[in-house]
XYZ file of C-alpha atoms in Angstrom:
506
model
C -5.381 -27.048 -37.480
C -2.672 -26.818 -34.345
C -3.507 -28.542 -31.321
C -4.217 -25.916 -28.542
C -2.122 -27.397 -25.288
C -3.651 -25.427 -22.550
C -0.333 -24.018 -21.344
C -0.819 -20.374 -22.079
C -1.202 -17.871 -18.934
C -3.667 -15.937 -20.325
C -6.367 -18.697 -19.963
C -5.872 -18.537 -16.274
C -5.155 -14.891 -15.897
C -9.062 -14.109 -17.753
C -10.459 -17.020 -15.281
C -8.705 -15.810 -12.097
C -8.746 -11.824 -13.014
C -10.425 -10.460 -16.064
C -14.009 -12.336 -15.652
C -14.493 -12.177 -12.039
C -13.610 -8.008 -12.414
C -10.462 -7.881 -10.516
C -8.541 -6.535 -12.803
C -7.202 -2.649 -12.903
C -5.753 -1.754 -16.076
C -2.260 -1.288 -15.217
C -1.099 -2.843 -18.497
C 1.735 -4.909 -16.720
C 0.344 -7.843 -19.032
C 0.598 -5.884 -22.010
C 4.246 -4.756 -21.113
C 5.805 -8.383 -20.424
C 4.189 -9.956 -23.134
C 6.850 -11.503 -25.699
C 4.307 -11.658 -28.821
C 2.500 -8.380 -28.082
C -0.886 -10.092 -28.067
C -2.250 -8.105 -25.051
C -3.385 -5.000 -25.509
C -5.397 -2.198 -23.303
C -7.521 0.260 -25.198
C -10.352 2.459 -24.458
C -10.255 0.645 -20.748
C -10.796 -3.025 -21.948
C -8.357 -5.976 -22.677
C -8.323 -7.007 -26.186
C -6.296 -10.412 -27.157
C -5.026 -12.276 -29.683
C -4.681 -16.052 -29.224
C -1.025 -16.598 -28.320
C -0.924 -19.829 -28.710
C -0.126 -19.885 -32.514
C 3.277 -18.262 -31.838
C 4.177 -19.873 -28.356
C 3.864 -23.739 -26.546
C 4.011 -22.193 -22.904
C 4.231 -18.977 -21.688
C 3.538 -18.159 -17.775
C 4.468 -14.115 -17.744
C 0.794 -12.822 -17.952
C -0.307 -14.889 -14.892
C 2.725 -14.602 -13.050
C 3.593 -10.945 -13.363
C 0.009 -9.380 -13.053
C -0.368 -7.228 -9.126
C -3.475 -9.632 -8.145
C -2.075 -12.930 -8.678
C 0.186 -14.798 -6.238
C 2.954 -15.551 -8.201
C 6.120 -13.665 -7.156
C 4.864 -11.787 -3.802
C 7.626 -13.058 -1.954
C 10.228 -12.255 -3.921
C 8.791 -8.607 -4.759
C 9.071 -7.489 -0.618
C 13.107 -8.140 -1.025
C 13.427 -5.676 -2.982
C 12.633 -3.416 0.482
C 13.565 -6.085 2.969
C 17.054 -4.376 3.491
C 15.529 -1.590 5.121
C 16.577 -1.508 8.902
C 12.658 -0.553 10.262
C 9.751 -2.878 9.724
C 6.441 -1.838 10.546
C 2.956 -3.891 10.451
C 1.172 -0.674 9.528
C 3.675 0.912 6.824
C 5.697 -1.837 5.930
C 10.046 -1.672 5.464
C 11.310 1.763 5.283
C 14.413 3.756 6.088
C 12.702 6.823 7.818
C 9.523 9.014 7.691
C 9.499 12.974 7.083
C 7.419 15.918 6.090
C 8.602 17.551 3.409
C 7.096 20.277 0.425
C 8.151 21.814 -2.341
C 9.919 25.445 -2.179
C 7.911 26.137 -4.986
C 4.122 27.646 -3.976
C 3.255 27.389 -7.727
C 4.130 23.743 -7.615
C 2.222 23.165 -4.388
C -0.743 24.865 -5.934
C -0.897 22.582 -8.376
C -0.170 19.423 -6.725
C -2.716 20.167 -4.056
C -0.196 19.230 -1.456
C 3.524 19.503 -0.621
C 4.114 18.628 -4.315
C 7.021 16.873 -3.791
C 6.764 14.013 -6.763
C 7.151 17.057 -8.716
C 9.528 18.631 -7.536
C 11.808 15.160 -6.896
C 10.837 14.519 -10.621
C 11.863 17.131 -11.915
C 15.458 17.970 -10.204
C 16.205 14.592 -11.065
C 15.327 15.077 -14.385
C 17.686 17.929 -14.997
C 20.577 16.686 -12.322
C 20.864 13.662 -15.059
C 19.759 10.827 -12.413
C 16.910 10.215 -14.884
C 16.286 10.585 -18.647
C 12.552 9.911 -18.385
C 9.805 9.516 -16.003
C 6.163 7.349 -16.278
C 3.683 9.377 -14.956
C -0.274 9.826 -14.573
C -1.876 12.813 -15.270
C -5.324 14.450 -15.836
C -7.679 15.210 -18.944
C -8.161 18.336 -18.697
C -11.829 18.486 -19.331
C -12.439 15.313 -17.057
C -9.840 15.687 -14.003
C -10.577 12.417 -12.862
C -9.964 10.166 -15.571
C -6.058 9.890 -15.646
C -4.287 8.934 -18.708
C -0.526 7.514 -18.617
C 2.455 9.771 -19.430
C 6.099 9.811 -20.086
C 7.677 12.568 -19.315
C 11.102 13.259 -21.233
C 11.796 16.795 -20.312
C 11.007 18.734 -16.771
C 8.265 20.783 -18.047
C 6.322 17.445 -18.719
C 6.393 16.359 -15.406
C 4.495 19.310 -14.179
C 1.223 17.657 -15.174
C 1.708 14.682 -12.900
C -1.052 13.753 -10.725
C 0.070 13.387 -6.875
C -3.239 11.305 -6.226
C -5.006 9.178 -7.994
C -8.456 7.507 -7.467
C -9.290 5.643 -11.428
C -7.269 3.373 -13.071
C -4.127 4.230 -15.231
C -2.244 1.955 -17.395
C 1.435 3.157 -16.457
C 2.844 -0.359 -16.361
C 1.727 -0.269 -19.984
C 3.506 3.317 -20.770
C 6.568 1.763 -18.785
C 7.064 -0.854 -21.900
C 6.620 2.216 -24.587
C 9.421 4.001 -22.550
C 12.059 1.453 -23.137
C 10.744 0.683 -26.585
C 9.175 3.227 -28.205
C 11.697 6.299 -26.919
C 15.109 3.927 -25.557
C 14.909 4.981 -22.175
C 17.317 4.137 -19.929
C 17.307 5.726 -16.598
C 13.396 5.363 -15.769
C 11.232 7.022 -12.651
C 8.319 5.185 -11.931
C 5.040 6.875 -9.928
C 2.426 4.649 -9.344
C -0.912 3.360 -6.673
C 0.887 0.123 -4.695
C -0.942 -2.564 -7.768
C 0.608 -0.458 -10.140
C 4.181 -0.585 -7.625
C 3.638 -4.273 -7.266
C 3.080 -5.000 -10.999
C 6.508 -3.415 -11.314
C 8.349 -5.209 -9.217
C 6.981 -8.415 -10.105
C 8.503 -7.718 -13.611
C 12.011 -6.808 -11.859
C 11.513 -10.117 -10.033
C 10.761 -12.493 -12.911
C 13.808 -10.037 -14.891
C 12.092 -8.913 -17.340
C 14.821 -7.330 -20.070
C 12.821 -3.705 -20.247
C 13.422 -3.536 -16.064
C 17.176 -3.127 -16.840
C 15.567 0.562 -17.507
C 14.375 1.298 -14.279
C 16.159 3.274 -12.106
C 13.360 4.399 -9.202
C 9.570 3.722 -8.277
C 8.072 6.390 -6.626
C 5.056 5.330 -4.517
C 1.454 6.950 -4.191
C -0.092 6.342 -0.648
C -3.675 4.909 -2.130
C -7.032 4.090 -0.381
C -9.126 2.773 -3.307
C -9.094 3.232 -7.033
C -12.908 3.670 -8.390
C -14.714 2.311 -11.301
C -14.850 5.882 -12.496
C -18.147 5.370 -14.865
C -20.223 3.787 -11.933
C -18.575 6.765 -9.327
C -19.823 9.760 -12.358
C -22.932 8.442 -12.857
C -23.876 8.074 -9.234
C -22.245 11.510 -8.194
C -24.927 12.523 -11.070
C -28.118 10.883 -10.048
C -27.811 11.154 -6.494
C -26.079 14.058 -5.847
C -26.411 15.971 -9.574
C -22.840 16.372 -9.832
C -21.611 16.547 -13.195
C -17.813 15.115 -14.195
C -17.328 18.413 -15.752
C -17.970 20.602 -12.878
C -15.285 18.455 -10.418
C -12.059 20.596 -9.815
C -10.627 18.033 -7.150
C -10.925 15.266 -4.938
C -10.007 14.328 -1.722
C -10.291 10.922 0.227
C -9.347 10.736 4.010
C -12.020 9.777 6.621
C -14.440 11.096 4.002
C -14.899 11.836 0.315
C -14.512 15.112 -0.143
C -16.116 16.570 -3.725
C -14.533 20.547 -4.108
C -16.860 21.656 -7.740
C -16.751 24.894 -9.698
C -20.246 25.461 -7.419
C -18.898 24.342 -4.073
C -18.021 21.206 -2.030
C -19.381 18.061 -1.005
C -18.653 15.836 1.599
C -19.800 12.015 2.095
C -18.757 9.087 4.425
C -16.771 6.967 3.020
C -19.787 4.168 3.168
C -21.273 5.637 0.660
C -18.980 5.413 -1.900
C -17.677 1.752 -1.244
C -19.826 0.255 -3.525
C -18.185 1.954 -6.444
C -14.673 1.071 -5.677
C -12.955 -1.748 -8.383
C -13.644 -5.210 -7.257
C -10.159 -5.676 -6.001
C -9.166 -2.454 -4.481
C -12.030 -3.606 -1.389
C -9.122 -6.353 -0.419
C -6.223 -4.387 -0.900
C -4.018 -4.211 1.971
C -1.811 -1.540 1.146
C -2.214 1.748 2.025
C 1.221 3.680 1.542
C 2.392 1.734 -1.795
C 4.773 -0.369 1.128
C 7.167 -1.873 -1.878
C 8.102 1.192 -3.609
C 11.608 2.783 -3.261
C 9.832 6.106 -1.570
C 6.226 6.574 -0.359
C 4.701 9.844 -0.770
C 1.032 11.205 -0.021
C -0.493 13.290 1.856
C 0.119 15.309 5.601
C -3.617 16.062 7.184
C -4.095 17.873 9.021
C -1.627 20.041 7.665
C -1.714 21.218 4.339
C 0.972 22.017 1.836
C 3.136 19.782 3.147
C 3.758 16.033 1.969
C 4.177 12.750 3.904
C 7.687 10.844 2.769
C 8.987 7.716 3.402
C 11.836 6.482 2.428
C 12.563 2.885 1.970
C 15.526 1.676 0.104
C 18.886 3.333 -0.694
C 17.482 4.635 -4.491
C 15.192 6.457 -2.727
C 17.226 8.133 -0.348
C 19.186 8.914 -3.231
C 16.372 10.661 -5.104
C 15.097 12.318 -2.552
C 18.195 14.346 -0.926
C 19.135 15.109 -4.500
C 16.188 17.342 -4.329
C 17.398 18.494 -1.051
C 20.876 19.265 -1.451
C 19.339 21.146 -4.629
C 16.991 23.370 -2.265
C 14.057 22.897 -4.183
C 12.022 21.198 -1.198
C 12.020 21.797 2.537
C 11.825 19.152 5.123
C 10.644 18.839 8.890
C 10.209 15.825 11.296
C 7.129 14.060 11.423
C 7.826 13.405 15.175
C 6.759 17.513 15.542
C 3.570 17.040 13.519
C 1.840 14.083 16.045
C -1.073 14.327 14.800
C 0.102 13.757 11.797
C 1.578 10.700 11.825
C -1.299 9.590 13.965
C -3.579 10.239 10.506
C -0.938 8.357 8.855
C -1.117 5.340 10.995
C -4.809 5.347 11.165
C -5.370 5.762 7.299
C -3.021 2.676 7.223
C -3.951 0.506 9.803
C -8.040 1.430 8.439
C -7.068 -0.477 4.688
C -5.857 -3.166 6.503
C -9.037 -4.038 8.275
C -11.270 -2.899 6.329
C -9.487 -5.220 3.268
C -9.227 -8.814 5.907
C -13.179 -7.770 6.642
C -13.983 -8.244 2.838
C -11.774 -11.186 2.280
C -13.268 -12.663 4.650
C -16.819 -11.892 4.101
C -16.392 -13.247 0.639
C -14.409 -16.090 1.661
C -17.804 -17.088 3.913
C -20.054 -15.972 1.379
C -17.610 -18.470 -1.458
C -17.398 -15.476 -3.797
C -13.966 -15.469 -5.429
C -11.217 -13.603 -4.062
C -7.999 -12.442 -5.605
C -5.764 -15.184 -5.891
C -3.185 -12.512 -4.235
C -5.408 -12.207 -1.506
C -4.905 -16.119 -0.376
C -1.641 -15.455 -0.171
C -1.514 -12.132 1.726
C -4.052 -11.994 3.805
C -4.980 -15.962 4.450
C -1.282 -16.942 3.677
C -2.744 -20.242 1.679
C 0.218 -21.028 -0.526
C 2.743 -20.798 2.416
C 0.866 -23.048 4.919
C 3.403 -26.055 5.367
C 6.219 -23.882 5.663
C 4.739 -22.078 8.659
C 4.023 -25.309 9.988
C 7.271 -26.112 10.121
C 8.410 -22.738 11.586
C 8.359 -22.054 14.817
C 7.324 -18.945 16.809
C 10.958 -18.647 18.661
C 12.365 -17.983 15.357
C 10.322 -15.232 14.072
C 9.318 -13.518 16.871
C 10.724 -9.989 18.055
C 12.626 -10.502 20.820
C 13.549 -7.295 21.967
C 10.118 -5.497 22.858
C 9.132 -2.130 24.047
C 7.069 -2.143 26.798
C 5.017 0.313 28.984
C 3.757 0.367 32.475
C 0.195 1.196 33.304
C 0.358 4.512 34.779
C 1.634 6.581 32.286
C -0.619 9.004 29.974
C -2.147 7.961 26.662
C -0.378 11.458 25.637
C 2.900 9.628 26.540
C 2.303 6.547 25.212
C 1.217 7.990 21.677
C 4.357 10.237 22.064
C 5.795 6.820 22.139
C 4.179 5.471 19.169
C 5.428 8.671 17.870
C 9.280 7.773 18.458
C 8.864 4.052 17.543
C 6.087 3.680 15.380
C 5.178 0.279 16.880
C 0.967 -0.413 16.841
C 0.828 -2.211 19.984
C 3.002 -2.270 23.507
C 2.969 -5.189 26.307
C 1.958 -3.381 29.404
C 4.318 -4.547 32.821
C 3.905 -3.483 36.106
C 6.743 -2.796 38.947
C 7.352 -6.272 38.931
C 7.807 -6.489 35.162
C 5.076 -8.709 34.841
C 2.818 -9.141 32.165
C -0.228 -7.054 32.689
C -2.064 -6.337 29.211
C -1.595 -4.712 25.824
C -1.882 -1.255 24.475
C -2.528 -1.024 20.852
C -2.772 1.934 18.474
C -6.576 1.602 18.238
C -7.502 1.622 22.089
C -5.702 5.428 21.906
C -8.132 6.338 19.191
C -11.188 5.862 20.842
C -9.808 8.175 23.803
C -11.012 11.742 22.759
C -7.896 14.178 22.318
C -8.662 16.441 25.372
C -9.240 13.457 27.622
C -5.351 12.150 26.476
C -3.196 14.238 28.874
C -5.282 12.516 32.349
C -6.125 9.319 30.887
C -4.073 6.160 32.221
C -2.980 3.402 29.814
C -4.525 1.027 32.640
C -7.902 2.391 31.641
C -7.705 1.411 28.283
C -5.191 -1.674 28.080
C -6.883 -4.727 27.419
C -6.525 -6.819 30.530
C -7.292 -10.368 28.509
C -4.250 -11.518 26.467
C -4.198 -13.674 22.885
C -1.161 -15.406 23.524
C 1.298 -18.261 22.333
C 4.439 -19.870 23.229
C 7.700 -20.311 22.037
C 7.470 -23.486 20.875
C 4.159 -22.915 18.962
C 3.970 -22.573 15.262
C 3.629 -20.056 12.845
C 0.750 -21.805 11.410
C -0.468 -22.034 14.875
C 0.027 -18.111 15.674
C -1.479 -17.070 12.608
C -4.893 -19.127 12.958
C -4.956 -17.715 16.351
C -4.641 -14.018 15.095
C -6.957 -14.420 12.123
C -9.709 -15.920 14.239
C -9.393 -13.201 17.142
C -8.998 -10.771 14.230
C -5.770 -9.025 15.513
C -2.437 -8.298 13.946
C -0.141 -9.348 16.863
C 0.644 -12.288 19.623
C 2.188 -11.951 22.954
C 4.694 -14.292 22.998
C 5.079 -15.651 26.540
C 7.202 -18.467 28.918
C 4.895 -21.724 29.390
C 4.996 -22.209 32.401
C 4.993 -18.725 33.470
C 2.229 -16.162 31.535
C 2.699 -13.529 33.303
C 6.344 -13.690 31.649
C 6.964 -11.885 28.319
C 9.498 -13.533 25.737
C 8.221 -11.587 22.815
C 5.606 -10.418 20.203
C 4.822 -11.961 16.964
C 3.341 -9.850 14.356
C 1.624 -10.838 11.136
C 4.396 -8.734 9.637
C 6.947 -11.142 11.171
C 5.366 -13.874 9.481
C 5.077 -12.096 6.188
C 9.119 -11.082 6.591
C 10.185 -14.895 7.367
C 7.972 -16.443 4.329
C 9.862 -13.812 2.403
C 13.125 -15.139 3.346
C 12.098 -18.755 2.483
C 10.825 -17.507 -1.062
């Protein structure tokens, strides 16, 4: 009988992933598998010993969204983008746009724009094919994968999507099974992430992608334990759901009516992993689309790299959507932001609670959020060369109106506050503006609500340093300021500053 050596991923990937329930189903494992012996059916994984055919093999493990291999190099794929954000990530610019189409938007329950970008693509020749989710039609909310070869196929495609979907999985059939080429790729950020971790590691079926398309996502649900809930509690049968919704609440519309529930209650049926998920607006996709509350019929879009510039003003210059600037929809963008910066917390709140409680966490989750792997590098950074140098600031008597028409312009989460003598006075952040009610926004002062006692570091301080001191004051930002001076400001470090230098040393 052959010797089993222990040097097979899979071992670790069903350790780290598949037996503590982290896993999602996006069948990323299945694609990159040399000796097909992954497979997802009827939502489990089923395998077939791989060591008989192979001595080592690390593309399982490496390649899957919730381990830590890879990470790194994944964000370059957007790091050329000339805006960086801590809430949204790298991206080109933001705008509102929605299809011209009102049949389209009917269906897509928004601006319908993946659609529409789909399927002008699709007959313009930039694409021969495009992986997709869509919806059973008796049970809208369990999605199935899709490849769409001809426009009217992309007409089913789901614009949201809140259960898990193998489309990694489809992405493998599409070069193999059909020869596809020229591939569009819509997916949750995992399901993003999964794919650019195969472009990373080079995968030969990625020389078939030509554009990922990005879902903004708050959490994917373990649908059966969602149903049967909905059904007990609230006698809400799967049949009787027309649509979903997911903002500040969950938001039921049935055949009989709608329901609405906070968010609280549903969190305990969200997958295992999504509750540590930082990433609201799929941040390592080629374009970002979701939703534009409050406005409806209109979609959010951001653009991040050059393919999906490309992709989307194809569909412009083909005047089958319409556009408009965010910057004229504020209260838009201030959803957006919130909705983003919300994941984010609510994601370093579980990490951390399990990380006290020493319940596993995703091995990805060390490296994003607790930055593990990349600790004696950042010790050997220092702040000076990371930091941002060049910082907006504000002074204290202006308007919370004007600062978030600020925010609005720049997009920044947090602003050094300086008075007359361009001192350093406090800090302004994106939350303090939330908890001032709308109609109070045009007479209150930002000196009213900046935070008078600064988390600060030095120059000469590390990143290691800077980090510790952000996770353990739980904020997402450092003033940066002159040692033997505090009230004067150098610069502000960002989590997202560390994230973008560990990038460059991957």
């Amino acid at each position: 009988m052959k010797e089993k050596r222990g040097l097979i991923a899979f071992d670790d990937l069903n350790l780290n992933i598949i037996t503590p329930g982290f896993c999602t189903l996006c069948g990323a494992c299945e694609a990159a598998c040399p000796v097909h012996a992954i497979r997802i059916e009827e939502n489990k994984i089923h395998y077939d010993d791989c060591s008989d055919f192979l001595d080592f093999c690390p593309i399982c493990y490496d390649i899957c969204p919730h381990t830590e291999p890879l990470v790194m190099e994944a964000m370059k794929f957007v790091a050329s983008a000339p805006l960086r954000r801590s809430a949204l990530g790298y991206y080109r610019k933001i705008i509102l746009a929605q299809s011209v189409n009102p049949k389209i938007r009917e269906a897509s329950h928004s601006g319908g724009i993946v659609t529409s970008m789909l399927a002008q693509a699709m007959e313009s020749g930039m694409i021969d094919s495009a992986v997709i989710s869509e919806a059973k039609p008796s049970t809208p909310l369990t999605l199935k994968p899709q490849i769409g070869l001809v426009p009217d196929d992309i007409l089913s495609a789901v614009d949201s999507k809140f259960s898990p979907s193998s489309v990694a999985k489809a992405f493998g059939n599409a070069v193999r099974e059909y020869g596809k080429t020229k591939i569009a790729f819509v997916g949750v950020p995992h399901q993003i992430l999964a794919i650019r971790k195969l472009e990373a590691w080079e995968h030969k079926i990625m020389s078939s992608l030509e554009v990922t398309i990005g879902l903004f996502c708050l959490w994917i649900f373990s649908l059966d334990r969602l149903l049967n809930y909905l059904k007990e509690r609230h006698h809400i049968e799967h049949s009787d759901i027309t649509r979903m919704d997911l903002t500040d609440k969950y938001i039921i519309s049935t055949s009989h009516g709608t329901v609405e529930l906070p968010t609280e209650e549903i969190m305990p049926h969200i997958l295992n992993k999504c509750k540590t998920c930082m990433d609201f607006t799929s941040e390592l996709a080629d374009i970002s689309v979701g939703g534009a509350a409050p406005l409806e019929n209109w979609s959010t879009v951001i653009i991040r790299t050059k393919k999906g510039e490309k992709l989307f003003q194809n569909a412009v210059d083909a005047g089958v959507i319409r556009t408009m600037r965010i910057e004229e929809q504020e209260n838009t963008l201030t959803h957006l932001l919130s909705m983003a910066m919300r994941k984010k917390m609510i994601a370093r709140e579980e990490a951390e609670s399990m990380r006290m409680k020493g319940v596993a966490i995703p091995p990805i989750d060390q490296t994003l959020i607790f930055l593990h792997r990349d600790r004696s590098v950042m010790a050997d950074t220092k702040v000076r060369d990371i930091m941002t140098k060049e910082v907006i600031t504000v002074t204290p008597n202006i308007t919370v109106s004007h600062l978030l028409d600020i925010m609005t312009r720049h997009h920044h989460m947090g602003y050094p506050v300086v008075n007359e003598k361009d001192e350093l006075v406090g800090i302004v952040t994106f939350e303090d503006i939330m908890k001032v009610p709308k109609e109070r926004r045009t007479d209150a002062r930002v000196s009213q609500i900046a935070k008078k006692k600064l988390i600060t570091a030095t120059p000469d301080s590390s990143a290691l340093e800077a980090f510790e001191r952000m996770r353990r004051h739980e904020i997402g930002r450092l003033i940066i300021v002159d040692p033997s001076n505090p009230k004067k400001l150098l610069g502000v470090l960002t989590r997202t500053d560390i994230m973008h230098a560990l990038g460059r040393e991957a």
